[in-house]
PDB file of C-alpha atoms in Angstrom:
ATOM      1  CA  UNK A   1     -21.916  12.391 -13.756  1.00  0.00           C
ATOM      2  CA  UNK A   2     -19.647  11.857 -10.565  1.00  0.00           C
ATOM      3  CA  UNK A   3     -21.269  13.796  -7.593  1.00  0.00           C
ATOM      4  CA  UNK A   4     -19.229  13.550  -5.087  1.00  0.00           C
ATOM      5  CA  UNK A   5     -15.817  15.671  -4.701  1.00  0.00           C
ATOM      6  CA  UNK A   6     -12.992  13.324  -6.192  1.00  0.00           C
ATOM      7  CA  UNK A   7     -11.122  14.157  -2.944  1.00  0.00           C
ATOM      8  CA  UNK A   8     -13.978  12.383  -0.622  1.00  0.00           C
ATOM      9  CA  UNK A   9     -14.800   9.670  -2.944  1.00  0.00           C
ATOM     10  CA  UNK A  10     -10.848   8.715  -2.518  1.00  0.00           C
ATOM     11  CA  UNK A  11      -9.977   9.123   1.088  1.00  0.00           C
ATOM     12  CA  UNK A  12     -13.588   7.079   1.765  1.00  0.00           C
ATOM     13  CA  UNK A  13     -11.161   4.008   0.396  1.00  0.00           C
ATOM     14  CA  UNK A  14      -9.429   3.754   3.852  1.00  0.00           C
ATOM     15  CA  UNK A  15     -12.063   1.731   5.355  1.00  0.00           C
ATOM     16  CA  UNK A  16     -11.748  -1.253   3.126  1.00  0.00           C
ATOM     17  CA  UNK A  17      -7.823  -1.330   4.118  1.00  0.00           C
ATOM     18  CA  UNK A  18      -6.110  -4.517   6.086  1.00  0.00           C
ATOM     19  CA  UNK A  19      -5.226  -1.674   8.910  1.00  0.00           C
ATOM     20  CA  UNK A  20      -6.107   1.563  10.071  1.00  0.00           C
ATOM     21  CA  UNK A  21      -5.069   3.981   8.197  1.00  0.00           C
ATOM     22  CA  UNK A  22      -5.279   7.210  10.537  1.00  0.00           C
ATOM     23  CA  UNK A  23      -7.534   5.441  13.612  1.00  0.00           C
ATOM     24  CA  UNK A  24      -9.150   8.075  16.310  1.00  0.00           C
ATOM     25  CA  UNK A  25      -7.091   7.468  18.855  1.00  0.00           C
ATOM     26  CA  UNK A  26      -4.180   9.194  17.240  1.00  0.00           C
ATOM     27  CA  UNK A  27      -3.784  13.483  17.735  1.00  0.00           C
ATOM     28  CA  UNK A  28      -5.192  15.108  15.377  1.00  0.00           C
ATOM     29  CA  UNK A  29      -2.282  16.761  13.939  1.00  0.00           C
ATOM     30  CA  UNK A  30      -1.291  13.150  13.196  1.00  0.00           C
ATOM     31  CA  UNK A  31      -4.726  11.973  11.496  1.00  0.00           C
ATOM     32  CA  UNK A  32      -4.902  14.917   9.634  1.00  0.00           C
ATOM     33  CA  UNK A  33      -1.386  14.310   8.134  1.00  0.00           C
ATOM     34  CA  UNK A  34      -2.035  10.539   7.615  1.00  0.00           C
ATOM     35  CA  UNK A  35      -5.180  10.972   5.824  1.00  0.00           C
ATOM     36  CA  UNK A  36      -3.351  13.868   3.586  1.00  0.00           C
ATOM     37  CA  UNK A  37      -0.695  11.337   2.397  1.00  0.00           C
ATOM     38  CA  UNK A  38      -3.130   8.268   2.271  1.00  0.00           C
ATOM     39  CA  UNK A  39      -5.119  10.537   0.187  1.00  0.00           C
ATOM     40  CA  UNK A  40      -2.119  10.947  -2.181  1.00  0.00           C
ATOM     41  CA  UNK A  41      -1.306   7.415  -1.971  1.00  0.00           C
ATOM     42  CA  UNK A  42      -4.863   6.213  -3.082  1.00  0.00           C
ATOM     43  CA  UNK A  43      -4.860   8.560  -5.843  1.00  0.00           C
ATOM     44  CA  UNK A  44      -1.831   7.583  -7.928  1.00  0.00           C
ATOM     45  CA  UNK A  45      -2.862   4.340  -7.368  1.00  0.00           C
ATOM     46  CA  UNK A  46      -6.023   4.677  -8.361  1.00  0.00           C
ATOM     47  CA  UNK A  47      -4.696   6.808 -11.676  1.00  0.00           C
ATOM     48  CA  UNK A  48      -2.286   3.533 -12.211  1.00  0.00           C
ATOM     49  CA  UNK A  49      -5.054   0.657 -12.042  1.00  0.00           C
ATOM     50  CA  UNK A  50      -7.998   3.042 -14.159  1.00  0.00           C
ATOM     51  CA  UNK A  51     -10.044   2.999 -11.280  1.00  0.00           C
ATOM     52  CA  UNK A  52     -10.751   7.288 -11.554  1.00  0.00           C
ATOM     53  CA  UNK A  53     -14.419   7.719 -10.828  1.00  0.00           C
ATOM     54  CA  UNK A  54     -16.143   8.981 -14.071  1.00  0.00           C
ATOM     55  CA  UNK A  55     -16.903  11.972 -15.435  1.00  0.00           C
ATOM     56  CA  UNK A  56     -13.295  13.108 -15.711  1.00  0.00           C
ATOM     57  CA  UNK A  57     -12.958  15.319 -12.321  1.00  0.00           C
ATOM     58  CA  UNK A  58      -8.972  14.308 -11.486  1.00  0.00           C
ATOM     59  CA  UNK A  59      -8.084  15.148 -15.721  1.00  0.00           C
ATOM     60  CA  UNK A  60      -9.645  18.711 -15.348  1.00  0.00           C
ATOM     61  CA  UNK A  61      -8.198  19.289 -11.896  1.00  0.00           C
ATOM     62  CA  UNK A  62      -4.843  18.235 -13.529  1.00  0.00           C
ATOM     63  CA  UNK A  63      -5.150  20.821 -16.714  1.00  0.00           C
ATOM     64  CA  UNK A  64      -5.907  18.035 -19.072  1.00  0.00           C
ATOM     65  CA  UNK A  65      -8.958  16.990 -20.973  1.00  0.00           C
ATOM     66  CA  UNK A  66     -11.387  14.584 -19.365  1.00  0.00           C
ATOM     67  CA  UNK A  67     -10.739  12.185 -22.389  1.00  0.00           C
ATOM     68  CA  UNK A  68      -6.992  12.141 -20.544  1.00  0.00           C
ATOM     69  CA  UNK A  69      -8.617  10.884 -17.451  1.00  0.00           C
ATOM     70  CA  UNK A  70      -8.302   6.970 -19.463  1.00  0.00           C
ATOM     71  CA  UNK A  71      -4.624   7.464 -20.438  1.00  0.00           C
ATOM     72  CA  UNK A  72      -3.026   6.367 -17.695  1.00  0.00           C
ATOM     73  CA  UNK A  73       1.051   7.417 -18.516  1.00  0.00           C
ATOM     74  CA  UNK A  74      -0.696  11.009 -19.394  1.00  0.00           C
ATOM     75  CA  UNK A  75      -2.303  11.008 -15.997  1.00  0.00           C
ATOM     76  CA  UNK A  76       0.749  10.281 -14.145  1.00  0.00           C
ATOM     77  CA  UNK A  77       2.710  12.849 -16.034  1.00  0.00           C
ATOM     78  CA  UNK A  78       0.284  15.398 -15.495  1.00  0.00           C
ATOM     79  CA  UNK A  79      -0.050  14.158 -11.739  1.00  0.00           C
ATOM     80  CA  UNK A  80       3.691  14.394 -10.899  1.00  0.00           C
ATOM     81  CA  UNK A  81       3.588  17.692 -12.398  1.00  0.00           C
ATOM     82  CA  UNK A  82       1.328  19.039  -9.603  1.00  0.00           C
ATOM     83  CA  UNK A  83       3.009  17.060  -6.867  1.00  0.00           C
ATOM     84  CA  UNK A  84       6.447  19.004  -7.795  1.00  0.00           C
ATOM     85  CA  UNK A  85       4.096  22.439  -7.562  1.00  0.00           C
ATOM     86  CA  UNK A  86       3.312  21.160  -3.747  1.00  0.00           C
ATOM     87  CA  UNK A  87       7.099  22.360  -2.923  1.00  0.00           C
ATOM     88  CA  UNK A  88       7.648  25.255  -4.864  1.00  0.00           C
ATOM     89  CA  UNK A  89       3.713  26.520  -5.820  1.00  0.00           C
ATOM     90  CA  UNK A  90       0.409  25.976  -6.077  1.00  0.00           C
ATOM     91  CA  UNK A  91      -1.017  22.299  -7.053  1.00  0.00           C
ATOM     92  CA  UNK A  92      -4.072  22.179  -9.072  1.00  0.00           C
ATOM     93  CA  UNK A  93      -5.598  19.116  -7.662  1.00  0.00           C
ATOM     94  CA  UNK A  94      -7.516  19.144  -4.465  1.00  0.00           C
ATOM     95  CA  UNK A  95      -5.418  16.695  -2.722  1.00  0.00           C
ATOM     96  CA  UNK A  96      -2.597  17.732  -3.637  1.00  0.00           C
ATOM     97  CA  UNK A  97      -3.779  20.832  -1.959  1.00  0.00           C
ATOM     98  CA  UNK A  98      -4.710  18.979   1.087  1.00  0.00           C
ATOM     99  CA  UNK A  99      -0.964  17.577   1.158  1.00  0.00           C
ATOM    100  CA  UNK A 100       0.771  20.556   1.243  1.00  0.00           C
ATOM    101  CA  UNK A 101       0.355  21.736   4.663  1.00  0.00           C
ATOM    102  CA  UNK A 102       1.161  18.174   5.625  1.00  0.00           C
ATOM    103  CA  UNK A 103       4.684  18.575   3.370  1.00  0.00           C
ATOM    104  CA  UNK A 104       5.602  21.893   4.588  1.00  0.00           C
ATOM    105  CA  UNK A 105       4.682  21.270   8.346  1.00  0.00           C
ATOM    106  CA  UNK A 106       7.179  17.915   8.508  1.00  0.00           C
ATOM    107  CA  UNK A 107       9.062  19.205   5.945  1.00  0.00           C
ATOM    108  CA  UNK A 108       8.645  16.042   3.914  1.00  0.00           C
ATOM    109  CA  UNK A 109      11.008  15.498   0.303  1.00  0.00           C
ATOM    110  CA  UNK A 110       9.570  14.657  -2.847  1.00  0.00           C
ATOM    111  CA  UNK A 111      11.271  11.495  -3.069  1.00  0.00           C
ATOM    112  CA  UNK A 112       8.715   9.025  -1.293  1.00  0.00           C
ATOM    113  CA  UNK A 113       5.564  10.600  -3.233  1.00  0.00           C
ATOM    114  CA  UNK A 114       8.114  10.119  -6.987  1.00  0.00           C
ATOM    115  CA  UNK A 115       8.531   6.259  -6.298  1.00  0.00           C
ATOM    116  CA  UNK A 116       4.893   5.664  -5.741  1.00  0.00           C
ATOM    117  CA  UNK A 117       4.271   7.312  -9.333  1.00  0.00           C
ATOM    118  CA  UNK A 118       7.248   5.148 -10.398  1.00  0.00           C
ATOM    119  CA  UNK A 119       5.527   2.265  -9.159  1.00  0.00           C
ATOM    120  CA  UNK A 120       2.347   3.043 -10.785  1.00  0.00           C
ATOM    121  CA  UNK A 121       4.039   3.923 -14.387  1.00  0.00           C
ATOM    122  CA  UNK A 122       5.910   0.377 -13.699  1.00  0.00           C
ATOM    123  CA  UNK A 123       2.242  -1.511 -14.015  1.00  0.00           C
ATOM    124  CA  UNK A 124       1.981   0.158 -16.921  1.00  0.00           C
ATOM    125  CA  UNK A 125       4.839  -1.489 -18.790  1.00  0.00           C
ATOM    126  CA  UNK A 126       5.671  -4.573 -16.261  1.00  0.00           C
ATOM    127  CA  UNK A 127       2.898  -7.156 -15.877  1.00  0.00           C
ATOM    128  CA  UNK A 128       4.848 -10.149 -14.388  1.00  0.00           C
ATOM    129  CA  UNK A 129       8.070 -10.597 -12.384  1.00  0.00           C
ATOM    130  CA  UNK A 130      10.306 -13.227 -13.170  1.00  0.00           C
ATOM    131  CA  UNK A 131      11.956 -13.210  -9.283  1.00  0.00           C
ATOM    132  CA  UNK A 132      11.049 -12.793  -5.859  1.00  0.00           C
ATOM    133  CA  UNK A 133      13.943 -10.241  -5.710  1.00  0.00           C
ATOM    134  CA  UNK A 134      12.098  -8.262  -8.903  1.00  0.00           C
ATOM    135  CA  UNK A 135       8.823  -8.247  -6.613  1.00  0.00           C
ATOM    136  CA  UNK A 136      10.508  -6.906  -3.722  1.00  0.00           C
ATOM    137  CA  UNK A 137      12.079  -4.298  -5.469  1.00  0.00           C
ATOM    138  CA  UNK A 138       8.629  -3.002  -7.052  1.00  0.00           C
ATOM    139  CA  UNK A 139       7.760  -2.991  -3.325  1.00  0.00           C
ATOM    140  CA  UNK A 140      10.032  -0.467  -3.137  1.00  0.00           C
ATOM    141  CA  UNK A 141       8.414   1.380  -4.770  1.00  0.00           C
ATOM    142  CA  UNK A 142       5.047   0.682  -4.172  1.00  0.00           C
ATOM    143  CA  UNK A 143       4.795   0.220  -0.300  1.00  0.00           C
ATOM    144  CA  UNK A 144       8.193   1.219   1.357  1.00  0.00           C
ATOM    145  CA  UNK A 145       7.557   4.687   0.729  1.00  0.00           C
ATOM    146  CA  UNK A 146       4.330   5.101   2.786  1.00  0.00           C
ATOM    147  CA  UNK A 147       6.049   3.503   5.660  1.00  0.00           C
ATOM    148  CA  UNK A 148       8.705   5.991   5.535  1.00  0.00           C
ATOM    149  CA  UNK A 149       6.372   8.770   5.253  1.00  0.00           C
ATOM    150  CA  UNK A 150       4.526   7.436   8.637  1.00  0.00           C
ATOM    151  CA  UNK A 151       7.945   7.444  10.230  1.00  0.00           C
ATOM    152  CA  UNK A 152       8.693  10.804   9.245  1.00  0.00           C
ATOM    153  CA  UNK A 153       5.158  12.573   9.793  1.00  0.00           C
ATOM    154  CA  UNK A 154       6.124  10.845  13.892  1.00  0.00           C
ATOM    155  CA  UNK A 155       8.634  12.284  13.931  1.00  0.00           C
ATOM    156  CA  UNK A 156      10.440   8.759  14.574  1.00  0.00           C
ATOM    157  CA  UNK A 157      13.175   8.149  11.348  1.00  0.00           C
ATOM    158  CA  UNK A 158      16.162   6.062  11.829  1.00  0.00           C
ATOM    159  CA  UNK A 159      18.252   3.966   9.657  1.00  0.00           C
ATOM    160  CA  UNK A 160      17.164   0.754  11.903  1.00  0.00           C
ATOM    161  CA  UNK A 161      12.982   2.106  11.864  1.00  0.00           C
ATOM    162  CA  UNK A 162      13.556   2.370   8.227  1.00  0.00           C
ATOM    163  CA  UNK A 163      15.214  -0.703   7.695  1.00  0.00           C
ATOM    164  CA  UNK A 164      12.041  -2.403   9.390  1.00  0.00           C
ATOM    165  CA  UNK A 165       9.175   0.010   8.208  1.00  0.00           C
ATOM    166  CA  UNK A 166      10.381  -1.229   4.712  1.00  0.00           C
ATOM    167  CA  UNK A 167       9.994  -4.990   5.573  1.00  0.00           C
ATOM    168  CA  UNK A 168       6.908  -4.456   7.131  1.00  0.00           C
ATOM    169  CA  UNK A 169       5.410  -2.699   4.106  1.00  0.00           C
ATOM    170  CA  UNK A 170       6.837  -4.645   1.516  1.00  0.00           C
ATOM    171  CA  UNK A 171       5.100  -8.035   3.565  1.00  0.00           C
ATOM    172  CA  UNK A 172       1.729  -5.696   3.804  1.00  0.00           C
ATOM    173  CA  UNK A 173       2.286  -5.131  -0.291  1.00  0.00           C
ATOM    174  CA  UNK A 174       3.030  -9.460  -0.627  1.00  0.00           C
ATOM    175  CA  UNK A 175      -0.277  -9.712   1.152  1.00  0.00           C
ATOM    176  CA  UNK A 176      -2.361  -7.464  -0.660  1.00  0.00           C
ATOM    177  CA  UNK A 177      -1.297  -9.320  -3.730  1.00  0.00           C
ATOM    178  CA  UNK A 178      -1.917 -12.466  -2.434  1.00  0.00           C
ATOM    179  CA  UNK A 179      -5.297 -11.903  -1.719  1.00  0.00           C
ATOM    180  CA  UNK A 180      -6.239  -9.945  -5.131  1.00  0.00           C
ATOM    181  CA  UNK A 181      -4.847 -12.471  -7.605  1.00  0.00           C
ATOM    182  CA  UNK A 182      -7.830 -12.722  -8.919  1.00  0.00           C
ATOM    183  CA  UNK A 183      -8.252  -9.208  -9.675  1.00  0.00           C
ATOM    184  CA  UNK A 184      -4.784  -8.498 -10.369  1.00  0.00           C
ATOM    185  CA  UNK A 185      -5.263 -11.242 -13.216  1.00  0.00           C
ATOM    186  CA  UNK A 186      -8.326  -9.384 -14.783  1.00  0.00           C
ATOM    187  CA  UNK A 187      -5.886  -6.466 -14.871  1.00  0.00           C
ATOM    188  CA  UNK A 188      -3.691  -8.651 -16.791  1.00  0.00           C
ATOM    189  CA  UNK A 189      -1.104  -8.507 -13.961  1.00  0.00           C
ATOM    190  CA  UNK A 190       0.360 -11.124 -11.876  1.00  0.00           C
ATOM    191  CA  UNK A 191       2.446 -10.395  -8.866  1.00  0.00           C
ATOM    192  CA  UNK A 192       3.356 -13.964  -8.008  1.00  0.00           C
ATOM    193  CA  UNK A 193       7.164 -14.663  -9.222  1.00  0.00           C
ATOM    194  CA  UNK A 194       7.240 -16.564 -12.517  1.00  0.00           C
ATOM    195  CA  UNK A 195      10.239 -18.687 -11.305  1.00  0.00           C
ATOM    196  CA  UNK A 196       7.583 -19.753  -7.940  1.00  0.00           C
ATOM    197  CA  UNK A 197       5.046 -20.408 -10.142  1.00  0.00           C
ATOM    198  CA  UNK A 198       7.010 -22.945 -12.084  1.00  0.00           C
ATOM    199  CA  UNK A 199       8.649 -24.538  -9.026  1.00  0.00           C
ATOM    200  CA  UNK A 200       4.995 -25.167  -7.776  1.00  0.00           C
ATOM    201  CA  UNK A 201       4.169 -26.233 -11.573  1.00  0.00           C
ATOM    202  CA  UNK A 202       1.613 -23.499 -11.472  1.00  0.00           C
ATOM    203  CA  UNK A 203       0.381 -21.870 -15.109  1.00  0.00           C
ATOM    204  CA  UNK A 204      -1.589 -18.491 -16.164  1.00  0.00           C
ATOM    205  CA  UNK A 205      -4.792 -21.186 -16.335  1.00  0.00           C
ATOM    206  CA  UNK A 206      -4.320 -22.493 -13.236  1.00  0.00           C
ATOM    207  CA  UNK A 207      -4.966 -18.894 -11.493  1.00  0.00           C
ATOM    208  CA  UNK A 208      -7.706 -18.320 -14.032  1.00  0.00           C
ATOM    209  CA  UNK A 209      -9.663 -20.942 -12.357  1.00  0.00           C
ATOM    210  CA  UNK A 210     -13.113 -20.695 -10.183  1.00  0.00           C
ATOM    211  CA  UNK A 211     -10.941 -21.954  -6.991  1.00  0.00           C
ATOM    212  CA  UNK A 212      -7.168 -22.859  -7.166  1.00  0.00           C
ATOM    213  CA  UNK A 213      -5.995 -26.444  -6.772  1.00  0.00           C
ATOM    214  CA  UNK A 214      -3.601 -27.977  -4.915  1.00  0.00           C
ATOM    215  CA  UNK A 215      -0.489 -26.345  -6.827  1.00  0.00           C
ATOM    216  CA  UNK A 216      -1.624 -23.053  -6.447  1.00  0.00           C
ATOM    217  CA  UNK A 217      -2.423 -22.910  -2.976  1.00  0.00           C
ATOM    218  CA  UNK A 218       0.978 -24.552  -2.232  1.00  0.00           C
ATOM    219  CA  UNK A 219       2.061 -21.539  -4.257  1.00  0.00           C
ATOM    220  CA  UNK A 220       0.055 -19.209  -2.150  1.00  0.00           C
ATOM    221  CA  UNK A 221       1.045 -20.304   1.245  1.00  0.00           C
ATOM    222  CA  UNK A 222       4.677 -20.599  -0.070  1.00  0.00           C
ATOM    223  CA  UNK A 223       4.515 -16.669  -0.710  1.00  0.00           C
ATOM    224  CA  UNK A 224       2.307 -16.391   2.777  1.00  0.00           C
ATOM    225  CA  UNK A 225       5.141 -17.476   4.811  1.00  0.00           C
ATOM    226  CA  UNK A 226       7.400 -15.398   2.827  1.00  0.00           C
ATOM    227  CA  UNK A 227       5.423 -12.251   3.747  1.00  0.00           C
ATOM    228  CA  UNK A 228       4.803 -13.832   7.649  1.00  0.00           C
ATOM    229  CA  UNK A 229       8.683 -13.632   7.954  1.00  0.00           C
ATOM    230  CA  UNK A 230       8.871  -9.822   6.656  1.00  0.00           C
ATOM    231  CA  UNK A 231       6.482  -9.063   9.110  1.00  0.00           C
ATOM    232  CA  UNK A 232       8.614 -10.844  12.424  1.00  0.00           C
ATOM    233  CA  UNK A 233      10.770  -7.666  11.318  1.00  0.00           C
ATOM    234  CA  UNK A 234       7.512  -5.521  12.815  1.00  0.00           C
ATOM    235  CA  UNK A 235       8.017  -6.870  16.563  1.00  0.00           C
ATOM    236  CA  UNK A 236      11.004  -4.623  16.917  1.00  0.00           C
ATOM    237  CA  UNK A 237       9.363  -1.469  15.322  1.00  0.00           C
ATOM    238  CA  UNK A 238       7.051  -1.548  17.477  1.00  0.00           C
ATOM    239  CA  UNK A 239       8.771  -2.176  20.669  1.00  0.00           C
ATOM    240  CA  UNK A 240      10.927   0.970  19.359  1.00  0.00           C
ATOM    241  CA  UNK A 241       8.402   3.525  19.671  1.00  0.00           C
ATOM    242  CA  UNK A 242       6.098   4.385  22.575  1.00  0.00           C
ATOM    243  CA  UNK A 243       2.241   5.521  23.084  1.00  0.00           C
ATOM    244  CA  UNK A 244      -0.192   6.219  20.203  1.00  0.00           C
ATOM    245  CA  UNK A 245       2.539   5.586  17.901  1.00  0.00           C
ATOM    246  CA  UNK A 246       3.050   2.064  19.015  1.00  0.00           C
ATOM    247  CA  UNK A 247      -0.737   1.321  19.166  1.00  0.00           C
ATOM    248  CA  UNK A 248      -0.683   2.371  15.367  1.00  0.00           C
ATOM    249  CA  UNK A 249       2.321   0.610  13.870  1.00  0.00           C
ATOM    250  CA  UNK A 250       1.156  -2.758  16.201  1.00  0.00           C
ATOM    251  CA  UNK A 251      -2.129  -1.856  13.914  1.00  0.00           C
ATOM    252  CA  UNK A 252      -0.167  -2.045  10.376  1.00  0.00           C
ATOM    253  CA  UNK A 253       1.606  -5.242  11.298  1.00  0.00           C
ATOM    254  CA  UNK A 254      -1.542  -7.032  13.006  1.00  0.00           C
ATOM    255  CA  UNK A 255      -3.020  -5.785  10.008  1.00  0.00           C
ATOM    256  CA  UNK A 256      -1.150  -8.133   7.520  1.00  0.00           C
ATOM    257  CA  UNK A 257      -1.316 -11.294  10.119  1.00  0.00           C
ATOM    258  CA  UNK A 258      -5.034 -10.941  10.276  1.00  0.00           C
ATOM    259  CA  UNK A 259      -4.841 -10.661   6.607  1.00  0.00           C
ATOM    260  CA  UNK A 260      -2.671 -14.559   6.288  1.00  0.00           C
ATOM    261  CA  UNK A 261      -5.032 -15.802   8.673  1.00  0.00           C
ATOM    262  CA  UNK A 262      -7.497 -15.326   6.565  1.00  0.00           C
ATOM    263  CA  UNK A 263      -5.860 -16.685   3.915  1.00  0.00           C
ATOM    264  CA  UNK A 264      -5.162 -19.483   5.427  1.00  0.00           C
ATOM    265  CA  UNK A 265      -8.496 -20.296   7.280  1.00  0.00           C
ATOM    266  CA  UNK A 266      -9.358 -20.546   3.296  1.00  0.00           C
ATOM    267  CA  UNK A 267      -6.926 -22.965   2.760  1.00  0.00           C
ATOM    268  CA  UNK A 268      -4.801 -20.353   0.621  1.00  0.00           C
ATOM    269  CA  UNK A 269      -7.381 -20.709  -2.371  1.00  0.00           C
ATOM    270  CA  UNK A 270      -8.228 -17.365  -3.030  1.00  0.00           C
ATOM    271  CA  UNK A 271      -9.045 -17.492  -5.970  1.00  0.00           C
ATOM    272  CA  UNK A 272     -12.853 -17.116  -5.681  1.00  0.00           C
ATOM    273  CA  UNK A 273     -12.346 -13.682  -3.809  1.00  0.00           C
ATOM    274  CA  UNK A 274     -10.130 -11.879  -1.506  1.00  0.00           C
ATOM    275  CA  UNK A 275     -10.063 -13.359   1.998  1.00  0.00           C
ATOM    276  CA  UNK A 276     -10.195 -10.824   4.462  1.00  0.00           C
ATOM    277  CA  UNK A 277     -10.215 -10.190   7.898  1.00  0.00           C
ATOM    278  CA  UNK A 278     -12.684  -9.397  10.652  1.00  0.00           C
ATOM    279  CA  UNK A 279     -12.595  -7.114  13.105  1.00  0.00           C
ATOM    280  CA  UNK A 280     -11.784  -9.403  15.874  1.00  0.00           C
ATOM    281  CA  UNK A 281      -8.853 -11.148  14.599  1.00  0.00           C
ATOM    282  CA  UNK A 282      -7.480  -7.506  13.600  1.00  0.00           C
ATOM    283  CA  UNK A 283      -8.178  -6.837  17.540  1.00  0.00           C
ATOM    284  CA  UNK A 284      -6.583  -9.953  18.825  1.00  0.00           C
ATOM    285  CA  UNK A 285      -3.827  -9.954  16.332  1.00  0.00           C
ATOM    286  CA  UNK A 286      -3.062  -6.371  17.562  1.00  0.00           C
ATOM    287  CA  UNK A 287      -3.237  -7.810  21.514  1.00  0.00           C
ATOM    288  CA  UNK A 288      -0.998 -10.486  20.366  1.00  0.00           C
ATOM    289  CA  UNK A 289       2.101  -8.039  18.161  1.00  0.00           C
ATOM    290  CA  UNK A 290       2.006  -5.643  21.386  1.00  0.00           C
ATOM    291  CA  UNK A 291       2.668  -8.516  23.557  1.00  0.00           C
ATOM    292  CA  UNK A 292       5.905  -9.684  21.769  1.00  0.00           C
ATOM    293  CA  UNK A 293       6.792  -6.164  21.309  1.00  0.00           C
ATOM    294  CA  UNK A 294       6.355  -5.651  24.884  1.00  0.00           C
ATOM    295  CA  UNK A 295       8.586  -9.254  25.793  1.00  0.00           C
ATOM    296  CA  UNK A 296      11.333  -8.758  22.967  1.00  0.00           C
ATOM    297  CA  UNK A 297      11.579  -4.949  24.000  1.00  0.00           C
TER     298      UNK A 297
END
C-alpha cells in the first residue's frame, strides 16, 4: 500500500534530472511555479510509461477505479479532464491543485499542458519513428512545451526565445533518449529513427545486446551530434536573458552537454545503462555555456 502522498512521491523525481529543475537560487515565486508545472509534467509522463506508484492513489484522485490506474488511454482521458477543470473549476487531483495558482497567477493556456498528454497518448499507439523529422515532431510535443512554460512563468516569451527554448528542449528530449535506449526498448519503444538505424546497418537485436557494437555506437554518436547542434541554439537564449534567469536556462543547456559527455566518455555504448553526469561536469559545463553566452552576447 503506497504511503507516501502521490504528489511527493512525484515531484521527489526532479533530483534524478540532467538539470535543475527549480534550483535554490531562484525566488521563490519562481520555484514554487517550476516545481507546480514539473509536477504536472512528471505526472502525465509517468501515467504514459505505467510507472504510477501502486495502490491506485492518481485513479481515485481522478474519479476512476484503482483497476483504471493500469489503463493508460483511460488515465489520460480522465487526467485531461481535470487539467481542463484547472481553468474553469476545481481539479480533483492534488497536483493539479498545486498547478492552479501557478496557471492563474501567469495566466498560463491550456495548450502546452494538452501536447504533453498528446505526447504521452502518442507512446501509446507509436513505438518507432521512421524519420528524424517524425522524432522531432514528437518532441514537440513531448519537450517544447515545458520550455515554453519556463519562458512564460519568467515572464520572458518571444517568437526568437521560443524559437530557441524549442531547440534546446527538443536536444534535452534527443538526449534523454539516447541514454535510456535500453529502457525505452523494454518498453517496447525505440526513439532512434528507423531510416538511421539502417544507414548505420543497425537492427532491433543489435540494441538488445549487453553493450552495443561498433554500428550502434556510430548510431549513437551520429544522433549525439545531432542533439549537440540543437543545443548551440542555447548560447543565444541565454545571452538573451539576465540574472537568475540566465543562471537557470545556462543550467538546462549545460545540462544536456554534461549529459553527451557522458555519453561519450562511454564511447556512446549505452547500452549497459544510462550514462550520466556528475556534478562537476554539470558545474563546469554551466561555467563554460555562460562564458559563450557572455562572448556571443
Amino acid at each position: 500500500m503506497r504511503t507516501d502522498s502521490p504528489s511527493r512521491t512525484t515531484l521527489d523525481k526532479a533530483t534524478a534530472e540532467n538539470f535543475p529543475v527549480a534550483p535554490f537560487f531562484l525566488p521563490r515565486a519562481w520555484r514554487d511555479d517550476l516545481m507546480a508545472v514539473y509536477g504536472y509534467a512528471r505526472l502525465v509522463d509517468d501515467i504514459g510509461d505505467g510507472d504510477l506508484a501502486p495502490g491506485g492513489a492518481d485513479a481515485r484522485h481522478l474519479g476512476l477505479a484503482p483497476a483504471d490506474a493500469d489503463d493508460r488511454l483511460v488515465m489520460l482521458d480522465a487526467f485531461e479532464a481535470d487539467l481542463r477543470r484547472v481553468f474553469d473549476s476545481t481539479p480533483r487531483h492534488p497536483l493539479l491543485r498545486a498547478l492552479q495558482p501557478t496557471v492563474r497567477r501567469r495566466s498560463l493556456t491550456p495548450d502546452p499542458f494538452l501536447a504533453l498528454i498528446a505526447a504521452n497518448r502518442q507512446d501509446q499507439r507509436v513505438a518507432r519513428y521512421e524519420t528524424y523529422d517524425d522524432l522531432v515532431a514528437y518532441c514537440a510535443l513531448s519537450a517544447n512545451p515545458v520550455g515554453r512554460l519556463v519562458l512564460a512563468i519568467t515572464g520572458t516569451e518571444s517568437p526568437e526565445r521560443v524559437r530557441r527554448s524549442d531547440a534546446v528542449c527538443t536536444a534535452l528530449q534527443i538526449v534523454e533518449h539516447l541514454q535510456d535506449v535500453t529502457e525505452d526498448l523494454g518498453r517496447d519503444r525505440i526513439y532512434l529513427p528507423a531510416e538511421d538505424m539502417k544507414r548505420f546497418h543497425v537492427t532491433e537485436a543489435d540494441l538488445a545486446a549487453p553493450s552495443g557494437g561498433a554500428s550502434v555506437r556510430a548510431l549513437v554518436a551520429f544522433e549525439a551530434e545531432r542533439a549537440a547542434r540543437l543545443l548551440n541554439e542555447g548560447t543565444s537564449l541565454v545571452g538573451s536573458v539576465h540574472g537568475r534567469l540566465r543562471l537557470l536556462l545556462a543550467g538546462f543547456v549545460a545540462g544536456g552537454r554534461a549529459a553527451l559527455d557522458a555519453v561519450a566518455a562511454a564511447g556512446h555504448d549505452v547500452l549497459p545503462g544510462p550514462p550520466k553526469p556528475t556534478k562537476s561536469s554539470l558545474l563546469r559545463e554551466v561555467g563554460a555555456v555562460l562564458r559563450r553566452a557572455r562572448r556571443e552576447g
